[in-house]
Short mmCIF file of C-alpha atoms and ligand atoms in Angstrom, two decimals:
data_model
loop_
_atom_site.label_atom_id
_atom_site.label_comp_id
_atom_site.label_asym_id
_atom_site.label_seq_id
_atom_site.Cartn_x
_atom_site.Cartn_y
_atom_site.Cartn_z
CA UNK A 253 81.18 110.09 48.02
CA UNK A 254 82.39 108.39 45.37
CA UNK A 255 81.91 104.44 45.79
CA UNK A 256 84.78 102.10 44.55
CA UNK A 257 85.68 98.78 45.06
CA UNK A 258 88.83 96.44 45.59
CA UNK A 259 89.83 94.67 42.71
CA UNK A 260 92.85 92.34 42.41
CA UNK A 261 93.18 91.88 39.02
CA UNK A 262 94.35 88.25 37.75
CA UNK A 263 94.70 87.54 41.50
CA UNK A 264 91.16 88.26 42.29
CA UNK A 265 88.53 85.46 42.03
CA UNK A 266 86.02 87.64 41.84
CA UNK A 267 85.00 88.79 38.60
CA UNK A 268 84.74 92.65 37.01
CA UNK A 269 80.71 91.53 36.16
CA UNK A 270 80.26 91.35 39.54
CA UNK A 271 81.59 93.87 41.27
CA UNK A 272 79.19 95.55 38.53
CA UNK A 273 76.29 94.15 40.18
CA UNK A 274 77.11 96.10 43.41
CA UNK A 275 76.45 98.83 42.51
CA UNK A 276 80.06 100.36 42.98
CA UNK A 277 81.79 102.56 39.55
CA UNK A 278 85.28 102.94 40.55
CA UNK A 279 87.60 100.18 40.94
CA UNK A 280 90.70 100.40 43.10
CA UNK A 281 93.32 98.43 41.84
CA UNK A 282 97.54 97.27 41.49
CA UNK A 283 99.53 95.61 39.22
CA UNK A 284 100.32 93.33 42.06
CA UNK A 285 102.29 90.89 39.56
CA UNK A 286 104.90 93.19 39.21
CA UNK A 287 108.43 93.05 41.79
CA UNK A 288 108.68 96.19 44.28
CA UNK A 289 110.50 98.89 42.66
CA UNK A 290 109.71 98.46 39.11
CA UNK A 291 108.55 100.66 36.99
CA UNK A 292 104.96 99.88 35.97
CA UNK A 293 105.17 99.82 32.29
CA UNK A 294 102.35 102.28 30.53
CA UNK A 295 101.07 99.43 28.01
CA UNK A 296 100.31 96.95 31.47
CA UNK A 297 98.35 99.65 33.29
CA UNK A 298 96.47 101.15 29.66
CA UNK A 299 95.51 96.75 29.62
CA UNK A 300 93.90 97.04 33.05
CA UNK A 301 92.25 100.34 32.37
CA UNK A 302 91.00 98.94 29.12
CA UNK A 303 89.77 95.70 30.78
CA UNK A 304 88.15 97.75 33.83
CA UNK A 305 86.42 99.92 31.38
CA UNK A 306 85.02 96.92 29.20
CA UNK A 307 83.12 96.41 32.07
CA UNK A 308 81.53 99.41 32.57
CA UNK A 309 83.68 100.35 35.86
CA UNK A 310 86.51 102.96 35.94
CA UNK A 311 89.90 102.48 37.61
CA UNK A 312 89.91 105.61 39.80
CA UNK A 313 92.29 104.91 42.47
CA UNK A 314 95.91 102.80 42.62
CA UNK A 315 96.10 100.76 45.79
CA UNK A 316 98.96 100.02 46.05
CA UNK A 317 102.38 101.56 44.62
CA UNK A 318 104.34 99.59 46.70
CA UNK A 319 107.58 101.32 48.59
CA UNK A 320 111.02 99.09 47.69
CA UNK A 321 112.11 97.63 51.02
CA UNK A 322 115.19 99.73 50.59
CA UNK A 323 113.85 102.96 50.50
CA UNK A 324 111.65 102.33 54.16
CA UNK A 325 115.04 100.63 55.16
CA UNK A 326 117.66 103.61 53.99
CA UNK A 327 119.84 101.32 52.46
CA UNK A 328 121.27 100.83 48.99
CA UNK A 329 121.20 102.73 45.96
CA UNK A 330 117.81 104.73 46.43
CA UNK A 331 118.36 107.03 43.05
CA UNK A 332 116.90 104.33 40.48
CA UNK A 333 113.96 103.47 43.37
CA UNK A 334 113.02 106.91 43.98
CA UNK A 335 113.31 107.45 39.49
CA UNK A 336 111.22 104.06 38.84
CA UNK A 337 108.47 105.59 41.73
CA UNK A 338 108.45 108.92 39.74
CA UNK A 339 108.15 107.13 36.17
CA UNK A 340 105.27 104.62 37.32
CA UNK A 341 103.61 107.77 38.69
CA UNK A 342 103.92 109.41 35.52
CA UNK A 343 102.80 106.18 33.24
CA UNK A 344 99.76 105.95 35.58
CA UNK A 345 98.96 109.80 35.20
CA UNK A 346 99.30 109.48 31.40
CA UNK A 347 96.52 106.44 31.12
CA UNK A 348 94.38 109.28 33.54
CA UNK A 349 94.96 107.96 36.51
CA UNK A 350 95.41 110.15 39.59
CA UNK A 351 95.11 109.15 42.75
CA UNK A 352 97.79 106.51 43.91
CA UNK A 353 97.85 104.97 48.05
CA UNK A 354 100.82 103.43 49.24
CA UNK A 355 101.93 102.73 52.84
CA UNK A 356 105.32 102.80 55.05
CA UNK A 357 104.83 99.80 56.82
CA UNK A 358 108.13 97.97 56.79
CA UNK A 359 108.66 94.41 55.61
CA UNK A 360 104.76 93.43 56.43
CA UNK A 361 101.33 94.96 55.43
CA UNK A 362 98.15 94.48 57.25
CA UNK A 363 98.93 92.09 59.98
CA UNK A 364 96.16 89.65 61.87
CA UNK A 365 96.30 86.71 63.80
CA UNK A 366 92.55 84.55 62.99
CA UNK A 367 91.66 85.21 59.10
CA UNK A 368 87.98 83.28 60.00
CA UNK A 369 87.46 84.51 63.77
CA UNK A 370 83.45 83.68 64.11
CA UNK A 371 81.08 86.82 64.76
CA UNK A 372 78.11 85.34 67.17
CA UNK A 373 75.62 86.38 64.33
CA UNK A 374 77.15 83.70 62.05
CA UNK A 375 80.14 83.84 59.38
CA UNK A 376 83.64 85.04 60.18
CA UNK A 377 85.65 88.31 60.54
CA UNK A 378 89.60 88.49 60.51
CA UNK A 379 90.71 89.34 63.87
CA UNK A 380 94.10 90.72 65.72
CA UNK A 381 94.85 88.88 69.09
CA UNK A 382 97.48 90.69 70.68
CA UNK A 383 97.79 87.37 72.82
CA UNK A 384 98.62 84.93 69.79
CA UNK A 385 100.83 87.96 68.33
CA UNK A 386 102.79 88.48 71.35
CA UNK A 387 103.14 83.96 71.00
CA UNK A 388 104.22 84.76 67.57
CA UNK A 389 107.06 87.14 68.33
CA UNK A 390 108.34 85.58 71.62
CA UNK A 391 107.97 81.48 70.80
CA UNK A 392 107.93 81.24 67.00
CA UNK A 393 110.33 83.58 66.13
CA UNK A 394 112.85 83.92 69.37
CA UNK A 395 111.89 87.87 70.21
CA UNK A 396 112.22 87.27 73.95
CA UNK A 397 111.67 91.68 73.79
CA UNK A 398 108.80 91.46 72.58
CA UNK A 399 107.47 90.29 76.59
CA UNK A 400 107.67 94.20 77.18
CA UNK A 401 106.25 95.07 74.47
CA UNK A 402 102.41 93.79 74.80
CA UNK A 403 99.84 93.51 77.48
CA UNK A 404 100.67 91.43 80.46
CA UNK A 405 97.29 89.51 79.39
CA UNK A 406 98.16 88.92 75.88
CA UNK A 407 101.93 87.54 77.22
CA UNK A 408 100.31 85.48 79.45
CA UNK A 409 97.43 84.09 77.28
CA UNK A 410 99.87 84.03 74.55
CA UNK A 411 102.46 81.82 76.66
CA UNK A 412 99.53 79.60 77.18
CA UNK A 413 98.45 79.09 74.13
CA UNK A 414 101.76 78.18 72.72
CA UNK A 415 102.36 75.61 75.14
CA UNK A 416 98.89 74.11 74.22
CA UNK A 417 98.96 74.48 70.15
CA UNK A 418 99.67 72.24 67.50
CA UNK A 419 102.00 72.07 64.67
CA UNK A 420 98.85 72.71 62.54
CA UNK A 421 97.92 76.02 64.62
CA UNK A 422 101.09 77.72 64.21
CA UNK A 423 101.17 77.37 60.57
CA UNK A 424 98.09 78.97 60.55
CA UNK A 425 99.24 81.68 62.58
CA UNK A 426 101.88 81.93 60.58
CA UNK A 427 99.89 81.88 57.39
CA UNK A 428 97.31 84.50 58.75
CA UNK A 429 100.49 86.94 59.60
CA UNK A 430 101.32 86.91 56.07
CA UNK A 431 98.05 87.20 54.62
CA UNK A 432 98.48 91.08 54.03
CA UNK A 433 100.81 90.83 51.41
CA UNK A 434 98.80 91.46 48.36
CA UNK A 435 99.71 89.62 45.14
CA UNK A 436 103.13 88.16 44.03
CA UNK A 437 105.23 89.12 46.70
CA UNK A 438 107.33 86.95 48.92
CA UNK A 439 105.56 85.54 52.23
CA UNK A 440 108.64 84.56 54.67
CA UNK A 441 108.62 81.53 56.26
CA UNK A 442 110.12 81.41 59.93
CA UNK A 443 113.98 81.89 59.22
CA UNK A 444 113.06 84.19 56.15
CA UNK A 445 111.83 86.37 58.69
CA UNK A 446 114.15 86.87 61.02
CA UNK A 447 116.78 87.28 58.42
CA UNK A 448 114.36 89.83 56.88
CA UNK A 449 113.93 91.72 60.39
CA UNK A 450 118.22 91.56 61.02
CA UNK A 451 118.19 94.25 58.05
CA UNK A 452 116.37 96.27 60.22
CA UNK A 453 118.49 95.84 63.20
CA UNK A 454 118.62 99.38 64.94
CA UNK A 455 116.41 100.99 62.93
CA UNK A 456 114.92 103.84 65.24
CA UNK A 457 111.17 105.42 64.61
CA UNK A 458 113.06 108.85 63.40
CA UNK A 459 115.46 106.89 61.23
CA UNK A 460 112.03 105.64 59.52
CA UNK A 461 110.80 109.23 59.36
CA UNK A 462 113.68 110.47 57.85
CA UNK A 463 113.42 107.58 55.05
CA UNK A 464 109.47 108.58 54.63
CA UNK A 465 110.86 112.11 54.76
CA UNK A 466 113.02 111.82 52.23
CA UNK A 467 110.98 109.58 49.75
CA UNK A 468 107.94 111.98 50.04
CA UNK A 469 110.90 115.02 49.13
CA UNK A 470 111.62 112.75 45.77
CA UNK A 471 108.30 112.13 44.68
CA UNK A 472 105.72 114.26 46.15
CA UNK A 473 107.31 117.33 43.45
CA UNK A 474 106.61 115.04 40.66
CA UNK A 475 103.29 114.06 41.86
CA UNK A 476 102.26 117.61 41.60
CA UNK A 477 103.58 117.96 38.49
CA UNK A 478 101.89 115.13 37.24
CA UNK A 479 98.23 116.02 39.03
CA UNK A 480 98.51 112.84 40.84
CA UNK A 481 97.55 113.04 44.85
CA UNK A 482 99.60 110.59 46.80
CA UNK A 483 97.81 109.55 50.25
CA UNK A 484 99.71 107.54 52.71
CA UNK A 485 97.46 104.40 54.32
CA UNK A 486 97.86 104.58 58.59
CA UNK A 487 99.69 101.21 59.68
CA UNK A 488 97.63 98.76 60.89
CA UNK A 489 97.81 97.57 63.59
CA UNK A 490 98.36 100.73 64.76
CA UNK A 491 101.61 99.66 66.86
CA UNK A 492 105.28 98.72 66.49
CA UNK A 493 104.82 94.73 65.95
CA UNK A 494 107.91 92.22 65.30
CA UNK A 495 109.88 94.82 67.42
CA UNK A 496 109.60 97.32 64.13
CA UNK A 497 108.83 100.67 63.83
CA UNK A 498 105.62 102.11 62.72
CA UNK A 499 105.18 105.98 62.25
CA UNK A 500 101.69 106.00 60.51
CA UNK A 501 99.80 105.21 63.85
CA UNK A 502 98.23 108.44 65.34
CA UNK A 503 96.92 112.19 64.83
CA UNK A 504 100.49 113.29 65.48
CA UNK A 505 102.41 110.79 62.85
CA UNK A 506 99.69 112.11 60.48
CA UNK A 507 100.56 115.92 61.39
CA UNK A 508 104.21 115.36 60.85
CA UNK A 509 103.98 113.38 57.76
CA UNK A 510 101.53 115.88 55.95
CA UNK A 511 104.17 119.02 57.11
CA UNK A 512 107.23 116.81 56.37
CA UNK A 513 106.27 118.18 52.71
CA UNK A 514 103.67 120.65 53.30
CA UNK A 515 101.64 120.10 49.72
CA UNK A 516 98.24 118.55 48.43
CA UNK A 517 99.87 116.03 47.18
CA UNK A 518 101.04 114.47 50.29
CA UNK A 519 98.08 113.04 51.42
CA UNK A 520 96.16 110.70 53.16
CA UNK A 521 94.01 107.68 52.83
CA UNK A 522 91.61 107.67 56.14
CA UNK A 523 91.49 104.31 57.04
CA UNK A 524 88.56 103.99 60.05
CA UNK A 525 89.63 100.30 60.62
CA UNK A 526 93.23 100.98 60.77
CA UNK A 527 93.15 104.28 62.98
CA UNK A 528 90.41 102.89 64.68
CA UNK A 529 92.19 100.08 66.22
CA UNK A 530 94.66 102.83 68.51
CA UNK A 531 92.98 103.41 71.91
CA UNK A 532 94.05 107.01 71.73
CA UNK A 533 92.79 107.95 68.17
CA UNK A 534 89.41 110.04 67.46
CA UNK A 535 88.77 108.87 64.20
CA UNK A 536 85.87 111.44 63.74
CA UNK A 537 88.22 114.36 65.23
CA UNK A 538 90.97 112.91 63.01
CA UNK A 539 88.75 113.23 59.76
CA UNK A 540 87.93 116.42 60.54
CA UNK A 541 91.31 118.15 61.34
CA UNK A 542 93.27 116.31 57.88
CA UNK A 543 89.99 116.78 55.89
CA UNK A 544 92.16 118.94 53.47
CA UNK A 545 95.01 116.61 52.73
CA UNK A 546 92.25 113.39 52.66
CA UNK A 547 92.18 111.83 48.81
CA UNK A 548 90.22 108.19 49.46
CA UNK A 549 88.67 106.89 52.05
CA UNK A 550 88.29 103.47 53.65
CA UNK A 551 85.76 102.80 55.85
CA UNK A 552 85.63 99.59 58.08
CA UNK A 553 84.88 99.22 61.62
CA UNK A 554 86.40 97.41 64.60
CA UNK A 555 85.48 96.19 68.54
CA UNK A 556 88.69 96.30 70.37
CA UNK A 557 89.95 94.50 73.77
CA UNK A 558 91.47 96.14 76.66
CA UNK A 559 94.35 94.42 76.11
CA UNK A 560 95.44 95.61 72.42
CA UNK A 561 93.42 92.91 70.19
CA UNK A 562 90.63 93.56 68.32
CA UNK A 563 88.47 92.05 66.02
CA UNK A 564 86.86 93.46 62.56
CA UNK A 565 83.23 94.64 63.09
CA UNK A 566 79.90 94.81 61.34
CA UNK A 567 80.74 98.53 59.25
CA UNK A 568 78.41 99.95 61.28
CA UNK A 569 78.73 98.12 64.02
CA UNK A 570 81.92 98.76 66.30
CA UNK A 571 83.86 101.00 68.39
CA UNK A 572 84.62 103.85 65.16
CA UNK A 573 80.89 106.38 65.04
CA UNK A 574 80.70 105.53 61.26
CA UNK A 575 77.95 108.16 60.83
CA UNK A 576 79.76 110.85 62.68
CA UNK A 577 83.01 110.07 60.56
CA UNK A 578 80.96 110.14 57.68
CA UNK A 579 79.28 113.36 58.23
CA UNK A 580 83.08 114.40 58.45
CA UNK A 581 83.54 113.58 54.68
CA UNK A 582 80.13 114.60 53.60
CA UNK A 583 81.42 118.33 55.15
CA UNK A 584 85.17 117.96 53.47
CA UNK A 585 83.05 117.01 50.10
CA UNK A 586 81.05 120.33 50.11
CA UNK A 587 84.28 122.82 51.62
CA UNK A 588 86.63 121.66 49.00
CA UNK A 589 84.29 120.65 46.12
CA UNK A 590 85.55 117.14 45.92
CA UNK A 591 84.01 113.81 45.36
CA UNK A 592 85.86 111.40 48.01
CA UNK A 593 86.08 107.79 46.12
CA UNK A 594 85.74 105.17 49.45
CA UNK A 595 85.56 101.81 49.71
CA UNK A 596 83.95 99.56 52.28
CA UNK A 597 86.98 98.01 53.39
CA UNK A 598 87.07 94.27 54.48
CA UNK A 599 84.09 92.56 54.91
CA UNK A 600 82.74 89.33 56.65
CA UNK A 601 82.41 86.13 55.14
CA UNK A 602 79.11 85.63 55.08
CA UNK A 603 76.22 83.21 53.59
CA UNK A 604 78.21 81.99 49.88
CA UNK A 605 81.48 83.73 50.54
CA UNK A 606 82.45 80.84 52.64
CA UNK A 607 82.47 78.74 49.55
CA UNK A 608 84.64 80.99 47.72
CA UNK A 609 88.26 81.72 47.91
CA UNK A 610 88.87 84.87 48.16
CA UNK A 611 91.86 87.19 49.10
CA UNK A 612 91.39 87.55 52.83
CA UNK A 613 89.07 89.96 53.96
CA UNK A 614 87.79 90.83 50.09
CA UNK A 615 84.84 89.10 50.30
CA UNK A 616 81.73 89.17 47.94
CA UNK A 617 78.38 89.36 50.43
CA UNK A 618 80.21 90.41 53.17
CA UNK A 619 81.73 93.43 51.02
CA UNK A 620 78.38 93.89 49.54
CA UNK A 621 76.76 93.78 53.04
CA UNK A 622 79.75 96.94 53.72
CA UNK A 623 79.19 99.14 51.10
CA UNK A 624 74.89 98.66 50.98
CA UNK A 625 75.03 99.89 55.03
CA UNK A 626 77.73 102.66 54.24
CA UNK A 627 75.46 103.99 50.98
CA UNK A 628 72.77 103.88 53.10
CA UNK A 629 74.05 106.30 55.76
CA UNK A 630 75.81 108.80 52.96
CA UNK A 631 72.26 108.95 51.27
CA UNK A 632 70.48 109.86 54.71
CA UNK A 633 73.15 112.46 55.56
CA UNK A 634 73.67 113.82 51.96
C1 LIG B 834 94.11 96.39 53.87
C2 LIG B 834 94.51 97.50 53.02
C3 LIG B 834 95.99 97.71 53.04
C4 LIG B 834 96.39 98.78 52.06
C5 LIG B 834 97.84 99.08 51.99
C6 LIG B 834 98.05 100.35 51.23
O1 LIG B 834 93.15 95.75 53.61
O2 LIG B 834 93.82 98.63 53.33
O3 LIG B 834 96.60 96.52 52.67
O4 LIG B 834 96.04 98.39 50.80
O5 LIG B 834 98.41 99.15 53.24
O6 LIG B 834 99.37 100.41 50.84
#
């Protein structure tokens, strides 16, 4: 398996000369200055390439090429979206680049409630309380739905904890809810999120498929064209949240997607962490069964509640059998003569990398502390 690291370009305080020193050679990386639904011009991505190179790394994987808000949504003029998707996959194919993630999540990314939840061994983890999201939804932002929507727990706990927190805690829920949105784009403050979440009044899970159905039957032809493989990243949570729609959650969102257009192309990035946080999900089951479709790999580990939360493990350490999984990969390596790039995804912050600013979750040592534990088991098993 191919190791790679996160890289943020010009938003990333941590430097190219480091990520050297962990012994990773790809990066993974997004021109995460640029609006949604631009084109991504060939000379901007050739000046990362260039400046990846200079450091001895290579840029192997594209994460992300965001989806326009209007394409997930259905609305608007789609033909210049869907054109501007086709042309940055083509620029990016032309500077040899070939393997592009995206997601389907609308308006939000990766969602959590605590960005520096502490793990009893020391440091902090980013964690989802299903309580404080359910507060969120119903108290912060008027969803009085959203009561039926989570654990009787969480509402409860949730309720509670509204009634106790302070002005300064629900900013920082707030803040931690937005933290997922990589780069320049907009984070919504209170009333720019509900007005963001009216345009998706009445917008049903199939009406979401049919928008993902559609994009993948504009793009995914090019893609093969081009000899880039596409893979789709599972929504994470796993779970409708902010009473919207998520269709990238289990085995049988992943089936439908990969036979809405039944080609290599449309693929998938396994995402342990993500799946891993559904109840229902065999990660190692899942690996196996889409090994075919499977172009990059991100492997992170999670302990979950009974009540929906969960918080971000040790990589080796939670709920997902990272050895098992791996094996999985190791076996989809050798059938289809592939080298998998991964990534340890997330990490702690640990020792120095509370001292840092970092995008949450892309820590230094904690990262570092991933990806040593991960190459450790893929050496055993290989
Ligand atoms: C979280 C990441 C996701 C991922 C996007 C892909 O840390 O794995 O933000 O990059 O969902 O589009």
């Amino acid at each position: 398996m191919r190791e790679t690291w996160r890289w943020f370009g010009e938003f990333d305080p941590i430097a190219l000369s480091e990520v050297g020193q962990t012994g990773a050679t790809g990066i993974v990386s997004a021109l995460h200055a640029l609006p949604y639904g631009e084109i991504w011009p060939q000379e901007t991505i050739a000046a990362r390439r260039r400046e990846i190179e200079a450091a001895g790394l290579s840029w192997d994987v594209v994460e992300s090429l965001p989806v326009h808000e209007d394409i997930k949504r259905g609305t608007g003029d789609l033909a210049p979206l869907f054109a501007a998707y086709r042309q940055s996959l083509a620029n990016l194919a032309a500077e040899g680049i070939g393997t592009v993630c995206y997601n389907f999540m609308p308006i939000l990314d990766w969602t959590r409630t605590d960005l520096a939840f502490p793990v009893a061994t020391g440091g902090t983890c980013l964690r989802f309380s299903a309580a404080h999201m359910a507060a969120f939804e119903v108290h912060m932002l008027g969803r009085e739905a959203a009561r039926d929507e989570y654990h009787p727990e969480a509402i409860a706990i949730g309720d509670a904890w509204f009634s106790d927190s302070t002005e300064e805690d629900r900013t920082a829920l707030l803040h931690a809810g937005m933290s997922g949105l990589p780069g320049a784009v907009d984070r919504y403050d209170i009333a720019g999120l509900r007005g963001v979440l009216q345009s998706y009044d009445g917008l049903t899970p199939n009406d979401l498929r049919a928008n993902l159905r559609r994009f993948l039957q504009e793009v995914v032809p090019t893609a093969a064209e081009l000899g880039v493989k596409l893979c789709i990243h599972p929504d994470d949570p796993p779970r409708d949240i902010l009473g919207l729609p998520r269709i990238v959650s289990t085995e049988a969102d992943i089936e439908w997607i990969l036979n809405a257009v039944d080609a290599p192309e449309n693929g998938l990035t396994l995402c342990t962490g993500s799946l891993g946080s559904h109840p229902d999900n065999d990660v190692t089951a899942i690996a196996r069964r889409f090994g075919p479709r499977i172009h990059f790999v991100h492997l992170r580990n999670v302990t979950k509640d009974p009540d929906g939360s969960f918080s971000e493990s040790a990589h080796l350490g939670g709920d997902v059998d990272m050895v098992a999984v791996i094996d999985e990969f190791l076996e989809t390596e050798a059938n289809r003569a592939v080298d998998l790039p991964f990534r340890a995804d997330h990490g702690h912050a640990l020792l120095s990398d509370a001292s840092r600013p970092v995008q949450p979750g892309y820590t230094l040592i904690g990262r570092l502390r991933g990806l040593a534990e991960l190459r450790g088991v893929i050496a055993a098993m290989s």
